[in-house]
mmCIF file of C-alpha atoms and ligand atoms in Angstrom:
data_model
loop_
_atom_site.group_PDB
_atom_site.id
_atom_site.type_symbol
_atom_site.label_atom_id
_atom_site.label_comp_id
_atom_site.label_asym_id
_atom_site.label_seq_id
_atom_site.Cartn_x
_atom_site.Cartn_y
_atom_site.Cartn_z
ATOM 1 C CA MET A 1 100.599 146.488 88.351
ATOM 2 C CA LYS A 2 102.810 143.623 88.830
ATOM 3 C CA SER A 3 100.496 142.005 91.621
ATOM 4 C CA LYS A 4 97.399 142.868 89.576
ATOM 5 C CA ILE A 5 98.930 140.249 86.926
ATOM 6 C CA PHE A 6 99.944 138.068 89.375
ATOM 7 C CA TYR A 7 96.539 138.149 91.311
ATOM 8 C CA SER A 8 94.994 137.493 87.490
ATOM 9 C CA ILE A 9 97.050 134.234 86.792
ATOM 10 C CA ILE A 10 96.502 132.674 90.282
ATOM 11 C CA ILE A 11 92.846 133.313 89.476
ATOM 12 C CA SER A 12 92.965 131.960 86.237
ATOM 13 C CA VAL A 13 94.957 128.900 87.252
ATOM 14 C CA LEU A 14 92.235 128.252 90.337
ATOM 15 C CA PHE A 15 89.197 128.610 87.637
ATOM 16 C CA THR A 16 90.953 126.233 85.396
ATOM 17 C CA SER A 17 91.848 123.675 87.829
ATOM 18 C CA CYS A 18 88.476 123.989 89.487
ATOM 19 C CA ARG A 19 86.579 123.364 85.958
ATOM 20 C CA SER A 20 89.207 120.143 85.174
ATOM 21 C CA ILE A 21 87.875 118.772 88.392
ATOM 22 C CA GLN A 22 84.301 119.172 87.626
ATOM 23 C CA LYS A 23 85.148 117.558 84.115
ATOM 24 C CA THR A 24 86.979 114.523 85.981
ATOM 25 C CA GLU A 25 84.337 114.294 88.646
ATOM 26 C CA LEU A 26 81.361 113.780 85.608
ATOM 27 C CA SER A 27 83.614 111.293 83.644
ATOM 28 C CA SER A 28 84.453 108.935 86.230
ATOM 29 C CA GLY A 29 81.512 109.027 88.747
ATOM 30 C CA PHE A 30 79.764 105.591 90.375
ATOM 31 C CA GLN A 31 77.479 105.501 87.332
ATOM 32 C CA GLN A 32 79.878 106.084 84.916
ATOM 33 C CA ASP A 33 82.878 103.897 86.163
ATOM 34 C CA LYS A 34 79.899 101.077 86.786
ATOM 35 C CA LEU A 35 78.452 101.492 83.246
ATOM 36 C CA LEU A 36 82.231 101.494 81.481
ATOM 37 C CA VAL A 37 82.724 97.911 81.749
ATOM 38 C CA SER A 38 79.353 96.539 81.666
ATOM 39 C CA VAL A 39 78.510 98.486 78.470
ATOM 40 C CA SER A 40 81.947 97.704 76.927
ATOM 41 C CA TRP A 41 81.085 93.955 77.764
ATOM 42 C CA TYR A 42 77.484 94.279 76.040
ATOM 43 C CA GLN A 43 78.588 95.793 73.110
ATOM 44 C CA HIS A 44 81.876 93.990 72.091
ATOM 45 C CA ALA A 45 82.018 90.678 73.745
ATOM 46 C CA GLY A 46 81.564 87.808 71.520
ATOM 47 C CA GLU A 47 80.400 85.987 74.457
ATOM 48 C CA MET A 48 77.069 88.641 74.855
ATOM 49 C CA GLU A 49 76.291 87.325 71.272
ATOM 50 C CA ALA A 50 76.548 83.728 71.979
ATOM 51 C CA LEU A 51 74.581 84.203 74.713
ATOM 52 C CA TYR A 52 71.889 85.776 73.199
ATOM 53 C CA TYR A 53 72.351 83.348 69.809
ATOM 54 C CA GLN A 54 71.917 80.668 72.844
ATOM 55 C CA GLY A 55 68.826 81.688 74.425
ATOM 56 C CA PHE A 56 67.178 82.001 71.351
ATOM 57 C CA ASN A 57 68.010 78.762 69.548
ATOM 58 C CA ILE A 58 66.725 77.372 72.841
ATOM 59 C CA ALA A 59 63.848 79.245 72.758
ATOM 60 C CA ARG A 60 63.230 78.140 68.484
ATOM 61 C CA LEU A 61 63.513 74.502 69.911
ATOM 62 C CA ARG A 62 61.149 75.267 72.971
ATOM 63 C CA LEU A 63 58.637 76.333 70.607
ATOM 64 C CA ASP A 64 59.054 73.535 68.246
ATOM 65 C CA GLU A 65 58.244 71.104 71.151
ATOM 66 C CA SER A 66 55.119 73.034 72.032
ATOM 67 C CA VAL A 67 53.994 73.130 68.356
ATOM 68 C CA THR A 68 54.431 69.536 68.086
ATOM 69 C CA ALA A 69 52.936 68.465 71.522
ATOM 70 C CA ASN A 70 49.541 71.076 70.989
ATOM 71 C CA THR A 71 46.539 69.725 72.060
ATOM 72 C CA ASN A 72 45.306 73.322 72.804
ATOM 73 C CA ASN A 73 42.316 74.962 72.169
ATOM 74 C CA LYS A 74 44.030 78.224 72.802
ATOM 75 C CA PRO A 75 46.380 79.953 70.318
ATOM 76 C CA LEU A 76 49.913 79.532 71.506
ATOM 77 C CA ALA A 77 51.835 82.792 72.377
ATOM 78 C CA VAL A 78 55.674 83.584 73.672
ATOM 79 C CA VAL A 79 55.834 86.709 75.816
ATOM 80 C CA VAL A 80 59.043 88.542 75.444
ATOM 81 C CA ASP A 81 60.416 91.788 77.231
ATOM 82 C CA ILE A 82 61.459 94.353 74.745
ATOM 83 C CA ASP A 83 64.814 96.436 76.574
ATOM 84 C CA GLU A 84 68.045 94.400 76.204
ATOM 85 C CA THR A 85 65.635 91.294 75.303
ATOM 86 C CA MET A 86 64.534 92.176 71.527
ATOM 87 C CA LEU A 87 66.340 95.719 71.478
ATOM 88 C CA ASN A 88 69.236 96.799 72.230
ATOM 89 C CA ASN A 89 69.590 100.338 73.983
ATOM 90 C CA SER A 90 73.281 100.125 75.072
ATOM 91 C CA PRO A 91 73.544 103.446 72.595
ATOM 92 C CA PHE A 92 71.493 105.091 75.422
ATOM 93 C CA GLU A 93 73.568 103.624 78.456
ATOM 94 C CA THR A 94 76.624 104.931 76.315
ATOM 95 C CA THR A 95 75.414 108.507 76.747
ATOM 96 C CA LEU A 96 75.112 108.324 80.649
ATOM 97 C CA ILE A 97 78.826 107.482 80.731
ATOM 98 C CA THR A 98 79.671 110.272 78.515
ATOM 99 C CA ASN A 99 77.170 112.794 79.994
ATOM 100 C CA GLU A 100 76.555 113.735 76.062
ATOM 101 C CA ASP A 101 72.487 113.574 76.478
ATOM 102 C CA LYS A 102 72.114 113.653 79.861
ATOM 103 C CA LEU A 103 69.644 116.097 79.784
ATOM 104 C CA SER A 104 67.004 114.789 77.271
ATOM 105 C CA GLY A 105 67.365 111.048 78.462
ATOM 106 C CA TRP A 106 65.541 108.145 77.959
ATOM 107 C CA TYR A 107 62.424 109.338 76.841
ATOM 108 C CA ASN A 108 64.296 111.437 74.101
ATOM 109 C CA TRP A 109 66.118 107.994 72.983
ATOM 110 C CA THR A 110 63.061 105.792 72.932
ATOM 111 C CA SER A 111 61.645 108.577 70.776
ATOM 112 C CA LYS A 112 63.987 108.416 67.935
ATOM 113 C CA ALA A 113 63.094 104.594 67.532
ATOM 114 C CA LYS A 114 66.338 103.435 66.553
ATOM 115 C CA ALA A 115 67.376 100.588 68.771
ATOM 116 C CA LYS A 116 68.783 98.014 66.846
ATOM 117 C CA ALA A 117 67.168 94.287 67.283
ATOM 118 C CA LEU A 118 69.415 91.838 69.511
ATOM 119 C CA PRO A 119 71.055 89.128 68.177
ATOM 120 C CA GLY A 120 68.999 86.497 67.297
ATOM 121 C CA ALA A 121 65.726 88.349 68.195
ATOM 122 C CA LEU A 122 64.754 88.898 64.938
ATOM 123 C CA GLU A 123 65.368 85.668 63.599
ATOM 124 C CA PHE A 124 63.095 83.864 66.483
ATOM 125 C CA ALA A 125 60.205 86.153 66.237
ATOM 126 C CA LYS A 126 59.738 85.468 62.477
ATOM 127 C CA TYR A 127 60.283 81.902 63.061
ATOM 128 C CA ALA A 128 57.184 81.759 65.698
ATOM 129 C CA GLN A 129 55.129 83.768 63.233
ATOM 130 C CA GLU A 130 55.808 81.274 60.911
ATOM 131 C CA LYS A 131 54.823 78.571 63.198
ATOM 132 C CA HIS A 132 51.382 80.420 63.804
ATOM 133 C CA VAL A 133 52.566 81.222 67.316
ATOM 134 C CA GLU A 134 52.128 84.913 68.501
ATOM 135 C CA ILE A 135 54.753 87.241 69.746
ATOM 136 C CA PHE A 136 53.332 89.462 72.808
ATOM 137 C CA TYR A 137 55.608 92.519 73.917
ATOM 138 C CA ILE A 138 55.175 93.313 77.515
ATOM 139 C CA THR A 139 57.251 96.109 78.707
ATOM 140 C CA ASN A 140 57.925 98.480 81.535
ATOM 141 C CA ARG A 141 58.072 101.356 78.852
ATOM 142 C CA ASP A 142 55.264 104.180 79.635
ATOM 143 C CA ASP A 143 52.564 104.582 77.457
ATOM 144 C CA ASN A 144 53.964 107.813 76.171
ATOM 145 C CA GLU A 145 56.705 105.592 74.305
ATOM 146 C CA ARG A 146 54.007 103.285 72.849
ATOM 147 C CA ALA A 147 53.891 104.674 69.442
ATOM 148 C CA SER A 148 57.596 105.177 69.160
ATOM 149 C CA THR A 149 58.065 101.407 70.538
ATOM 150 C CA LEU A 150 55.742 99.983 67.960
ATOM 151 C CA LYS A 151 57.561 101.847 65.160
ATOM 152 C CA ASN A 152 61.004 100.981 66.246
ATOM 153 C CA LEU A 153 59.958 97.380 66.454
ATOM 154 C CA GLU A 154 58.424 97.564 62.746
ATOM 155 C CA THR A 155 61.522 99.444 61.505
ATOM 156 C CA GLU A 156 63.534 96.645 62.715
ATOM 157 C CA GLY A 157 61.273 94.162 61.212
ATOM 158 C CA PHE A 158 59.779 92.744 63.958
ATOM 159 C CA PRO A 159 56.336 90.903 63.591
ATOM 160 C CA PHE A 160 53.013 91.567 65.774
ATOM 161 C CA ALA A 161 54.512 95.095 66.545
ATOM 162 C CA THR A 162 50.802 96.334 66.616
ATOM 163 C CA ASP A 163 48.633 97.666 69.424
ATOM 164 C CA ASP A 164 46.807 94.881 70.676
ATOM 165 C CA HIS A 165 50.534 92.746 71.070
ATOM 166 C CA LEU A 166 52.046 95.280 72.774
ATOM 167 C CA PHE A 167 51.055 95.920 76.751
ATOM 168 C CA THR A 168 53.396 98.720 78.218
ATOM 169 C CA LYS A 169 53.647 99.713 82.168
ATOM 170 C CA SER A 170 50.224 101.215 82.896
ATOM 171 C CA ASP A 171 48.433 98.199 81.155
ATOM 172 C CA LEU A 172 46.784 96.185 83.616
ATOM 173 C CA SER A 173 50.056 95.948 86.051
ATOM 174 C CA TYR A 174 48.260 96.494 89.055
ATOM 175 C CA SER A 175 47.923 92.814 90.244
ATOM 176 C CA THR A 176 50.337 92.310 93.277
ATOM 177 C CA GLY A 177 50.310 96.334 94.122
ATOM 178 C CA ASN A 178 53.753 96.750 92.388
ATOM 179 C CA THR A 179 53.408 98.870 88.950
ATOM 180 C CA SER A 180 56.574 97.496 88.030
ATOM 181 C CA SER A 181 55.024 94.196 88.139
ATOM 182 C CA LYS A 182 54.178 92.225 84.727
ATOM 183 C CA GLU A 183 51.859 89.729 86.274
ATOM 184 C CA GLY A 184 48.730 90.945 85.637
ATOM 185 C CA ARG A 185 49.684 91.932 81.618
ATOM 186 C CA ARG A 186 50.721 87.848 81.612
ATOM 187 C CA THR A 187 47.138 86.895 83.177
ATOM 188 C CA LYS A 188 45.268 89.245 80.484
ATOM 189 C CA VAL A 189 47.560 87.418 77.699
ATOM 190 C CA SER A 190 46.719 83.913 79.199
ATOM 191 C CA GLU A 191 42.725 84.532 78.981
ATOM 192 C CA LYS A 192 43.023 83.485 75.404
ATOM 193 C CA HIS A 193 46.322 82.591 74.550
ATOM 194 C CA GLU A 194 48.503 79.335 75.897
ATOM 195 C CA ILE A 195 51.744 80.846 77.113
ATOM 196 C CA ILE A 196 54.320 78.393 75.935
ATOM 197 C CA LEU A 197 57.787 80.792 76.386
ATOM 198 C CA LEU A 198 58.719 83.680 78.508
ATOM 199 C CA ILE A 199 61.731 85.386 77.143
ATOM 200 C CA GLY A 200 63.554 88.400 79.084
ATOM 201 C CA ASP A 201 66.548 89.974 80.817
ATOM 202 C CA ASN A 202 65.193 90.085 84.151
ATOM 203 C CA LEU A 203 63.488 87.473 86.321
ATOM 204 C CA ASN A 204 60.484 89.587 86.777
ATOM 205 C CA ASP A 205 59.866 89.078 83.032
ATOM 206 C CA PHE A 206 58.732 85.507 83.985
ATOM 207 C CA SER A 207 56.859 85.068 86.978
ATOM 208 C CA GLU A 208 55.832 87.273 90.317
ATOM 209 C CA ILE A 209 57.910 84.722 92.275
ATOM 210 C CA PHE A 210 60.767 86.240 91.256
ATOM 211 C CA GLU A 211 59.798 89.854 92.302
ATOM 212 C CA ASP A 212 60.749 89.718 96.249
ATOM 213 C CA ARG A 213 64.557 89.759 96.438
ATOM 214 C CA LYS A 214 64.819 90.358 100.067
ATOM 215 C CA ILE A 215 66.146 87.201 100.838
ATOM 216 C CA ASN A 216 69.820 85.620 99.680
ATOM 217 C CA ASP A 217 69.339 88.816 96.745
ATOM 218 C CA GLY A 218 66.216 86.418 95.215
ATOM 219 C CA LYS A 219 68.173 83.223 94.719
ATOM 220 C CA GLU A 220 65.915 80.877 96.418
ATOM 221 C CA ALA A 221 63.061 81.340 93.918
ATOM 222 C CA VAL A 222 65.636 80.646 91.131
ATOM 223 C CA ASP A 223 66.999 77.460 92.947
ATOM 224 C CA LYS A 224 63.672 76.320 93.670
ATOM 225 C CA ASN A 225 62.561 77.015 89.962
ATOM 226 C CA ARG A 226 65.953 75.889 88.664
ATOM 227 C CA GLU A 227 64.267 73.371 86.160
ATOM 228 C CA MET A 228 61.879 75.934 84.322
ATOM 229 C CA PHE A 229 65.314 77.904 83.160
ATOM 230 C CA GLY A 230 65.945 76.670 79.446
ATOM 231 C CA LYS A 231 62.451 75.202 79.373
ATOM 232 C CA LYS A 232 59.846 77.807 79.801
ATOM 233 C CA PHE A 233 62.015 80.714 80.897
ATOM 234 C CA ILE A 234 64.394 82.008 78.592
ATOM 235 C CA ILE A 235 66.862 84.472 80.408
ATOM 236 C CA LEU A 236 69.287 86.869 78.269
ATOM 237 C CA PRO A 237 72.293 88.765 80.051
ATOM 238 C CA ASN A 238 72.104 92.084 80.864
ATOM 239 C CA PRO A 239 74.974 93.284 83.068
ATOM 240 C CA MET A 240 74.380 97.109 82.616
ATOM 241 C CA TYR A 241 71.436 97.419 84.817
ATOM 242 C CA GLY A 242 68.333 95.542 86.368
ATOM 243 C CA ALA A 243 66.360 94.634 89.418
ATOM 244 C CA TRP A 244 69.368 91.997 90.644
ATOM 245 C CA GLU A 245 70.827 95.805 91.975
ATOM 246 C CA LYS A 246 68.052 96.578 94.158
ATOM 247 C CA PRO A 247 69.004 94.262 97.060
ATOM 248 C CA LEU A 248 72.713 95.290 96.554
ATOM 249 C CA TYR A 249 71.718 99.037 97.725
ATOM 250 C CA GLU A 250 69.200 97.593 100.019
ATOM 251 C CA TYR A 251 66.110 99.236 98.242
ATOM 252 C CA ARG A 252 67.409 103.174 99.186
ATOM 253 C CA ASP A 253 67.025 105.282 95.951
ATOM 254 C CA SER A 254 68.921 108.420 97.251
ATOM 255 C CA LEU A 255 72.451 106.764 97.805
ATOM 256 C CA THR A 256 75.629 108.841 97.507
ATOM 257 C CA ASP A 257 78.410 107.329 95.097
ATOM 258 C CA ASN A 258 80.354 106.691 98.372
ATOM 259 C CA GLU A 259 77.383 105.206 99.673
ATOM 260 C CA LYS A 260 76.632 102.605 96.888
ATOM 261 C CA THR A 261 80.566 102.083 96.641
ATOM 262 C CA ARG A 262 80.638 101.089 100.312
ATOM 263 C CA LEU A 263 77.498 98.887 100.112
ATOM 264 C CA LEU A 264 78.708 97.056 97.165
ATOM 265 C CA LYS A 265 82.371 96.723 98.449
ATOM 266 C CA SER A 266 80.786 94.807 101.485
ATOM 267 C CA LYS A 267 78.525 92.700 100.137
ATOM 268 C CA LEU A 268 81.785 91.213 97.991
ATOM 269 C CA LYS A 269 82.397 87.207 99.067
ATOM 270 C CA THR A 270 86.051 86.155 99.328
ATOM 271 C CA GLU A 271 84.969 82.399 100.043
HETATM 272 MG MG1 MG B 301 64.577 94.130 79.826
#
């Protein structure tokens, strides 16, 4: 009898400790650790707000210049990205840390249409509308997110939240053979509009010249086009995710947490 009780205690202790190990692993995996700091910065740093305001303040100045200098027959347009440019999806990133909403994921988040406008984004879009400059939203959200995306933009008060001002991932994105490329959609907008500004959190939101990051993380194209930033290209901060990660992981999709950690550490600079 005594030995039965002893073994059941042992089994119970082992079971409890296994569960707690699993729980610990879930809350401190590579993805969670990586996002914990970047999402905290994005949601709490005054610097984040200031950078968004700075970006949209510069955008407003450039828009004014273009409107004043305009001798074009085509109507003027600003092309903006949506995620982490106009709408804040960091609450979804939080669920990746806590694993609360792991199964339902991204589509569940966008279907709720409850992302909030980022600092300065709404004011800028309304200002553009006042100046008769159209906003085109070019996003890599999928077609099945189109209705909820428009609803979200509309709920937040964004102008031009209409079908003809929204290009999702499958709309004309094939120009370079890269399904994420936005070049085809920008070309489409250019047919009838003069694009005076592009705003995004990813270099790929501006031009296909930034898409290849295989050499020096793609910085060569940034250096060559340095005068365009703050002029025609307005870049906003996003430390949570982005195309900037791909060269760090050497374009490999199925890496283990240990491999990712090893790769990141191997690329750290000491001088
Ligand atoms: Mg984005």
